[in-house]
mmCIF file of C-alpha atoms and ligand atoms in Angstrom:
data_model
loop_
_atom_site.group_PDB
_atom_site.id
_atom_site.type_symbol
_atom_site.label_atom_id
_atom_site.label_comp_id
_atom_site.label_asym_id
_atom_site.label_seq_id
_atom_site.Cartn_x
_atom_site.Cartn_y
_atom_site.Cartn_z
ATOM 1 C CA MET A 484 1.976 -22.290 6.744
ATOM 2 C CA ALA A 485 -0.979 -19.057 7.120
ATOM 3 C CA MET A 486 -0.150 -15.957 4.833
ATOM 4 C CA ALA A 487 -0.335 -12.791 6.611
ATOM 5 C CA PRO A 488 -3.611 -11.332 6.373
ATOM 6 C CA ILE A 489 -4.007 -9.318 3.251
ATOM 7 C CA SER A 490 -5.521 -5.629 2.572
ATOM 8 C CA ILE A 491 -7.358 -4.852 -0.469
ATOM 9 C CA LEU A 492 -8.203 -0.994 -1.515
ATOM 10 C CA GLY A 493 -11.132 -1.783 -4.131
ATOM 11 C CA ILE A 494 -12.339 1.345 -6.233
ATOM 12 C CA SER A 495 -15.558 0.935 -8.644
ATOM 13 C CA GLY A 496 -15.373 3.335 -11.949
ATOM 14 C CA SER A 497 -19.176 4.095 -11.950
ATOM 15 C CA LEU A 498 -20.443 6.632 -10.273
ATOM 16 C CA ARG A 499 -24.194 6.299 -10.272
ATOM 17 C CA GLN A 500 -26.671 4.585 -7.044
ATOM 18 C CA GLY A 501 -27.849 1.610 -8.986
ATOM 19 C CA SER A 502 -24.740 0.890 -10.311
ATOM 20 C CA TYR A 503 -23.354 -3.033 -11.237
ATOM 21 C CA ASN A 504 -19.531 -2.930 -10.893
ATOM 22 C CA THR A 505 -20.062 -0.966 -7.107
ATOM 23 C CA MET A 506 -21.876 -3.776 -6.368
ATOM 24 C CA ALA A 507 -19.613 -6.619 -7.626
ATOM 25 C CA LEU A 508 -17.310 -4.403 -5.452
ATOM 26 C CA LYS A 509 -19.970 -5.345 -2.905
ATOM 27 C CA ALA A 510 -20.023 -8.499 -3.638
ATOM 28 C CA ALA A 511 -16.071 -9.191 -3.064
ATOM 29 C CA GLN A 512 -16.265 -7.254 0.367
ATOM 30 C CA ALA A 513 -18.551 -9.724 1.382
ATOM 31 C CA LEU A 514 -16.881 -12.621 -0.592
ATOM 32 C CA ALA A 515 -13.045 -12.349 0.972
ATOM 33 C CA PRO A 516 -12.354 -15.032 2.489
ATOM 34 C CA ASP A 517 -10.579 -15.128 5.543
ATOM 35 C CA GLY A 518 -7.002 -12.745 5.804
ATOM 36 C CA ILE A 519 -8.299 -10.048 2.945
ATOM 37 C CA THR A 520 -10.249 -7.370 3.569
ATOM 38 C CA VAL A 521 -11.176 -5.619 0.968
ATOM 39 C CA THR A 522 -11.480 -1.276 1.883
ATOM 40 C CA ILE A 523 -13.470 0.416 -0.683
ATOM 41 C CA PHE A 524 -12.348 3.617 -2.212
ATOM 42 C CA ASP A 525 -15.024 6.165 -2.904
ATOM 43 C CA ARG A 526 -13.837 9.460 -3.373
ATOM 44 C CA LEU A 527 -13.395 9.232 -7.281
ATOM 45 C CA ARG A 528 -16.478 11.417 -7.577
ATOM 46 C CA GLU A 529 -14.683 14.374 -5.337
ATOM 47 C CA ILE A 530 -11.263 14.391 -7.875
ATOM 48 C CA PRO A 531 -11.367 16.969 -10.207
ATOM 49 C CA LEU A 532 -10.520 16.788 -14.144
ATOM 50 C CA TYR A 533 -7.200 16.942 -14.417
ATOM 51 C CA ASP A 534 -4.787 19.786 -14.671
ATOM 52 C CA ASP A 535 -1.361 19.731 -14.618
ATOM 53 C CA ASP A 536 -1.013 23.858 -13.643
ATOM 54 C CA VAL A 537 -3.199 22.885 -10.923
ATOM 55 C CA ARG A 538 -0.658 20.067 -9.775
ATOM 56 C CA ALA A 539 1.943 22.779 -10.495
ATOM 57 C CA LYS A 540 0.718 25.772 -8.653
ATOM 58 C CA ASP A 541 -1.128 23.525 -5.933
ATOM 59 C CA GLY A 542 0.206 19.749 -5.248
ATOM 60 C CA PHE A 543 -2.023 17.765 -5.128
ATOM 61 C CA PRO A 544 -6.143 17.844 -4.476
ATOM 62 C CA GLU A 545 -6.539 16.676 -1.258
ATOM 63 C CA PRO A 546 -8.979 14.022 -2.683
ATOM 64 C CA VAL A 547 -6.392 13.375 -4.794
ATOM 65 C CA GLU A 548 -3.559 12.365 -2.045
ATOM 66 C CA ALA A 549 -6.804 10.609 -0.195
ATOM 67 C CA LEU A 550 -6.673 8.131 -2.697
ATOM 68 C CA ARG A 551 -2.726 8.310 -2.967
ATOM 69 C CA THR A 552 -2.164 7.515 0.229
ATOM 70 C CA ALA A 553 -4.575 4.547 0.234
ATOM 71 C CA ILE A 554 -3.118 3.093 -2.908
ATOM 72 C CA ARG A 555 0.032 3.426 -0.814
ATOM 73 C CA ALA A 556 -1.510 2.124 2.041
ATOM 74 C CA ALA A 557 -2.699 -1.395 -0.011
ATOM 75 C CA ASP A 558 -0.910 -4.608 -0.261
ATOM 76 C CA ALA A 559 -3.367 -4.895 -3.424
ATOM 77 C CA LEU A 560 -5.572 -3.365 -5.448
ATOM 78 C CA LEU A 561 -8.952 -4.211 -6.943
ATOM 79 C CA LEU A 562 -10.169 -2.388 -9.710
ATOM 80 C CA VAL A 563 -13.625 -2.772 -10.684
ATOM 81 C CA SER A 564 -14.809 -1.169 -13.659
ATOM 82 C CA PRO A 565 -17.657 -0.465 -15.492
ATOM 83 C CA GLU A 566 -17.535 -0.582 -19.832
ATOM 84 C CA TYR A 567 -17.438 2.945 -21.439
ATOM 85 C CA ASN A 568 -17.386 3.235 -25.479
ATOM 86 C CA TYR A 569 -15.139 -0.211 -25.116
ATOM 87 C CA SER A 570 -12.721 1.449 -23.329
ATOM 88 C CA ILE A 571 -11.771 2.497 -19.523
ATOM 89 C CA PRO A 572 -14.883 5.307 -17.987
ATOM 90 C CA GLY A 573 -12.979 8.631 -17.706
ATOM 91 C CA VAL A 574 -14.104 8.924 -14.770
ATOM 92 C CA LEU A 575 -11.723 6.732 -13.283
ATOM 93 C CA LYS A 576 -8.765 6.758 -16.156
ATOM 94 C CA ASN A 577 -8.658 11.021 -14.669
ATOM 95 C CA ALA A 578 -8.864 9.478 -11.127
ATOM 96 C CA ILE A 579 -5.589 7.216 -12.391
ATOM 97 C CA ASP A 580 -4.310 10.142 -13.639
ATOM 98 C CA TRP A 581 -3.646 12.221 -10.595
ATOM 99 C CA ALA A 582 -3.444 9.678 -8.653
ATOM 100 C CA SER A 583 -0.075 8.671 -11.497
ATOM 101 C CA ARG A 584 1.849 11.741 -10.787
ATOM 102 C CA ALA A 585 5.368 12.063 -9.718
ATOM 103 C CA PRO A 586 6.835 11.984 -6.822
ATOM 104 C CA ASP A 587 6.446 7.973 -5.576
ATOM 105 C CA GLN A 588 3.888 7.361 -7.314
ATOM 106 C CA PRO A 589 2.276 5.102 -6.156
ATOM 107 C CA PHE A 590 1.183 2.194 -8.353
ATOM 108 C CA ALA A 591 4.612 1.445 -9.198
ATOM 109 C CA GLY A 592 4.824 -2.021 -7.701
ATOM 110 C CA LYS A 593 1.362 -2.736 -6.916
ATOM 111 C CA PRO A 594 -0.584 -6.350 -7.232
ATOM 112 C CA ALA A 595 -3.800 -5.692 -8.857
ATOM 113 C CA ALA A 596 -6.565 -7.282 -10.418
ATOM 114 C CA ILE A 597 -9.337 -5.945 -12.531
ATOM 115 C CA MET A 598 -12.913 -6.947 -12.666
ATOM 116 C CA GLY A 599 -15.849 -5.383 -14.757
ATOM 117 C CA ALA A 600 -19.898 -5.431 -15.091
ATOM 118 C CA SER A 601 -21.377 -4.274 -18.163
ATOM 119 C CA GLY A 602 -25.215 -5.309 -19.111
ATOM 120 C CA GLY A 603 -24.275 -7.110 -23.005
ATOM 121 C CA LEU A 604 -22.456 -9.948 -22.958
ATOM 122 C CA LEU A 605 -18.706 -9.649 -22.953
ATOM 123 C CA GLY A 606 -18.524 -7.905 -19.832
ATOM 124 C CA THR A 607 -16.314 -5.718 -20.713
ATOM 125 C CA ALA A 608 -13.620 -7.584 -21.498
ATOM 126 C CA ARG A 609 -11.745 -4.637 -23.823
ATOM 127 C CA MET A 610 -12.171 -1.480 -20.865
ATOM 128 C CA GLN A 611 -10.158 -4.764 -19.256
ATOM 129 C CA TYR A 612 -7.068 -4.983 -21.894
ATOM 130 C CA HIS A 613 -7.360 -1.101 -22.326
ATOM 131 C CA LEU A 614 -6.899 -0.468 -18.637
ATOM 132 C CA ARG A 615 -4.041 -3.631 -18.500
ATOM 133 C CA GLN A 616 -1.855 -1.890 -20.995
ATOM 134 C CA CYS A 617 -2.368 1.643 -18.268
ATOM 135 C CA LEU A 618 -1.344 -0.532 -15.599
ATOM 136 C CA VAL A 619 1.869 -1.638 -17.147
ATOM 137 C CA PHE A 620 3.118 1.767 -17.789
ATOM 138 C CA LEU A 621 2.488 2.179 -14.288
ATOM 139 C CA ASP A 622 4.742 -1.301 -12.915
ATOM 140 C CA VAL A 623 1.247 -3.184 -11.398
ATOM 141 C CA HIS A 624 1.939 -6.403 -11.157
ATOM 142 C CA LEU A 625 -2.054 -7.676 -12.184
ATOM 143 C CA ILE A 626 -3.246 -11.377 -11.872
ATOM 144 C CA ASN A 627 -3.572 -12.750 -15.329
ATOM 145 C CA ARG A 628 -6.644 -14.939 -13.898
ATOM 146 C CA PRO A 629 -8.802 -15.606 -13.169
ATOM 147 C CA GLU A 630 -10.938 -13.296 -15.210
ATOM 148 C CA VAL A 631 -14.257 -11.816 -14.011
ATOM 149 C CA MET A 632 -15.920 -10.278 -16.859
ATOM 150 C CA ILE A 633 -19.758 -10.028 -15.516
ATOM 151 C CA GLY A 634 -22.115 -10.062 -18.778
ATOM 152 C CA GLN A 635 -25.960 -9.719 -18.318
ATOM 153 C CA ALA A 636 -25.031 -8.028 -15.135
ATOM 154 C CA PRO A 637 -29.061 -7.129 -14.787
ATOM 155 C CA GLN A 638 -29.134 -10.430 -14.184
ATOM 156 C CA LYS A 639 -26.803 -11.538 -11.652
ATOM 157 C CA PHE A 640 -27.918 -9.129 -9.264
ATOM 158 C CA SER A 641 -30.664 -8.429 -7.080
ATOM 159 C CA ALA A 642 -33.479 -4.768 -6.764
ATOM 160 C CA ASP A 643 -31.443 -4.665 -3.479
ATOM 161 C CA GLY A 644 -27.925 -5.014 -4.348
ATOM 162 C CA LYS A 645 -27.459 -8.375 -4.142
ATOM 163 C CA LEU A 646 -24.757 -10.567 -6.424
ATOM 164 C CA THR A 647 -27.104 -13.554 -6.623
ATOM 165 C CA ASP A 648 -25.413 -16.034 -9.282
ATOM 166 C CA GLU A 649 -23.476 -18.036 -8.149
ATOM 167 C CA ALA A 650 -21.179 -18.698 -10.887
ATOM 168 C CA THR A 651 -20.139 -15.460 -10.566
ATOM 169 C CA ALA A 652 -19.452 -15.189 -7.462
ATOM 170 C CA GLY A 653 -17.385 -18.163 -7.342
ATOM 171 C CA PHE A 654 -15.049 -16.272 -10.235
ATOM 172 C CA ILE A 655 -15.267 -13.276 -7.531
ATOM 173 C CA LYS A 656 -13.782 -15.104 -4.203
ATOM 174 C CA ALA A 657 -11.418 -16.901 -6.922
ATOM 175 C CA GLN A 658 -9.800 -13.822 -8.226
ATOM 176 C CA LEU A 659 -9.719 -12.163 -4.552
ATOM 177 C CA GLU A 660 -7.906 -15.823 -3.525
ATOM 178 C CA ALA A 661 -5.471 -15.584 -6.464
ATOM 179 C CA LEU A 662 -4.664 -12.029 -6.077
ATOM 180 C CA ALA A 663 -3.816 -12.417 -1.833
ATOM 181 C CA ALA A 664 -1.166 -15.497 -2.996
ATOM 182 C CA TRP A 665 0.049 -13.355 -6.112
ATOM 183 C CA THR A 666 0.810 -10.996 -3.369
ATOM 184 C CA ALA A 667 2.112 -12.913 -1.255
ATOM 185 C CA ARG A 668 4.201 -14.380 -3.116
ATOM 186 C CA LEU A 669 5.756 -10.661 -4.252
ATOM 187 C CA LYS A 670 6.041 -9.865 -0.678
ATOM 188 C CA GLY A 671 8.602 -12.895 -0.365
HETATM 189 C C1 FNR B 1433 -22.207 2.268 -22.252
HETATM 190 N N1 FNR B 1433 -22.057 0.916 -21.733
HETATM 191 C C2 FNR B 1433 -21.488 -0.450 -22.525
HETATM 192 N N2 FNR B 1433 -21.698 -2.105 -22.184
HETATM 193 C C3 FNR B 1433 -20.394 -1.912 -23.361
HETATM 194 O O1 FNR B 1433 -20.692 -3.246 -22.602
HETATM 195 N N3 FNR B 1433 -19.713 -1.638 -23.688
HETATM 196 C C4 FNR B 1433 -19.687 -0.242 -23.654
HETATM 197 O O2 FNR B 1433 -18.901 0.127 -24.868
HETATM 198 C C5 FNR B 1433 -20.605 0.407 -23.295
HETATM 199 N N4 FNR B 1433 -20.010 2.004 -23.834
HETATM 200 C C6 FNR B 1433 -21.151 2.567 -22.583
HETATM 201 C C7 FNR B 1433 -20.629 3.663 -22.020
HETATM 202 C C8 FNR B 1433 -21.987 4.677 -21.826
HETATM 203 C C9 FNR B 1433 -21.525 5.820 -22.160
HETATM 204 C C10 FNR B 1433 -22.947 4.197 -20.775
HETATM 205 C C11 FNR B 1433 -23.204 5.191 -19.670
HETATM 206 C C12 FNR B 1433 -22.651 3.020 -20.606
HETATM 207 C C13 FNR B 1433 -22.935 0.375 -21.159
HETATM 208 C C14 FNR B 1433 -22.580 -0.517 -19.363
HETATM 209 O O3 FNR B 1433 -22.334 -1.030 -19.386
HETATM 210 C C15 FNR B 1433 -24.109 -0.097 -18.412
HETATM 211 O O4 FNR B 1433 -24.489 1.164 -18.710
HETATM 212 C C16 FNR B 1433 -23.417 -0.669 -16.999
HETATM 213 O O5 FNR B 1433 -24.325 -0.892 -16.635
HETATM 214 C C17 FNR B 1433 -22.441 0.335 -16.627
HETATM 215 O O6 FNR B 1433 -22.086 0.418 -15.167
HETATM 216 P P1 FNR B 1433 -22.617 0.505 -14.111
HETATM 217 O O7 FNR B 1433 -22.307 2.370 -13.935
HETATM 218 O O8 FNR B 1433 -23.938 -0.549 -13.625
HETATM 219 O O9 FNR B 1433 -21.295 -0.258 -13.108
#
């Protein structure tokens, strides 16, 4: 039986124009097999620094509301992020912190996967395990395998931002398929 279409919300943890992580997310969008769509949420730079006084007084800022709505609407999440100082970039953690607040925190029960690209050999491994730990608290259901850790990223993308490494393309595709199967399984 054919699987129902799966909509994945993709978020890049890097704001810079030439980001390898955004390139990897766009590669995932392009490589998504039939029946899987990847939509990119690209408004992280509009999200202010978390301040609980602001939330208590004025509620969620509009870009945070937009993120929460997009998370709720998606069947699954794909977080693609650099590693900063062995951990999660503040930009991404800040967005997660905002989006995660009650009521109805939108991460609960969401299937998700993590990817990351870095210049070094480990391809964001340390960031990924920190991010997993945060997402456990939010009751996100992460897939375990395959992990996508894109090391030596500058050698794997062309100057115009296209993924050129076949092996990496294979890992990305396999992860999308695993996330779709996991999502279908959780939906029952
Ligand atoms: C880095 N970088 C980095 N790389 C890594 O493998 N481990 C690390 O801990 C860090 N730490 C780190 C901290 C900060 C503040 C910056 C700006 C960078 C290098 C990082 O992998 C590289 O800049 C990537 O290209 C960033 O990802 P984007 O922006 O290309 O997606």
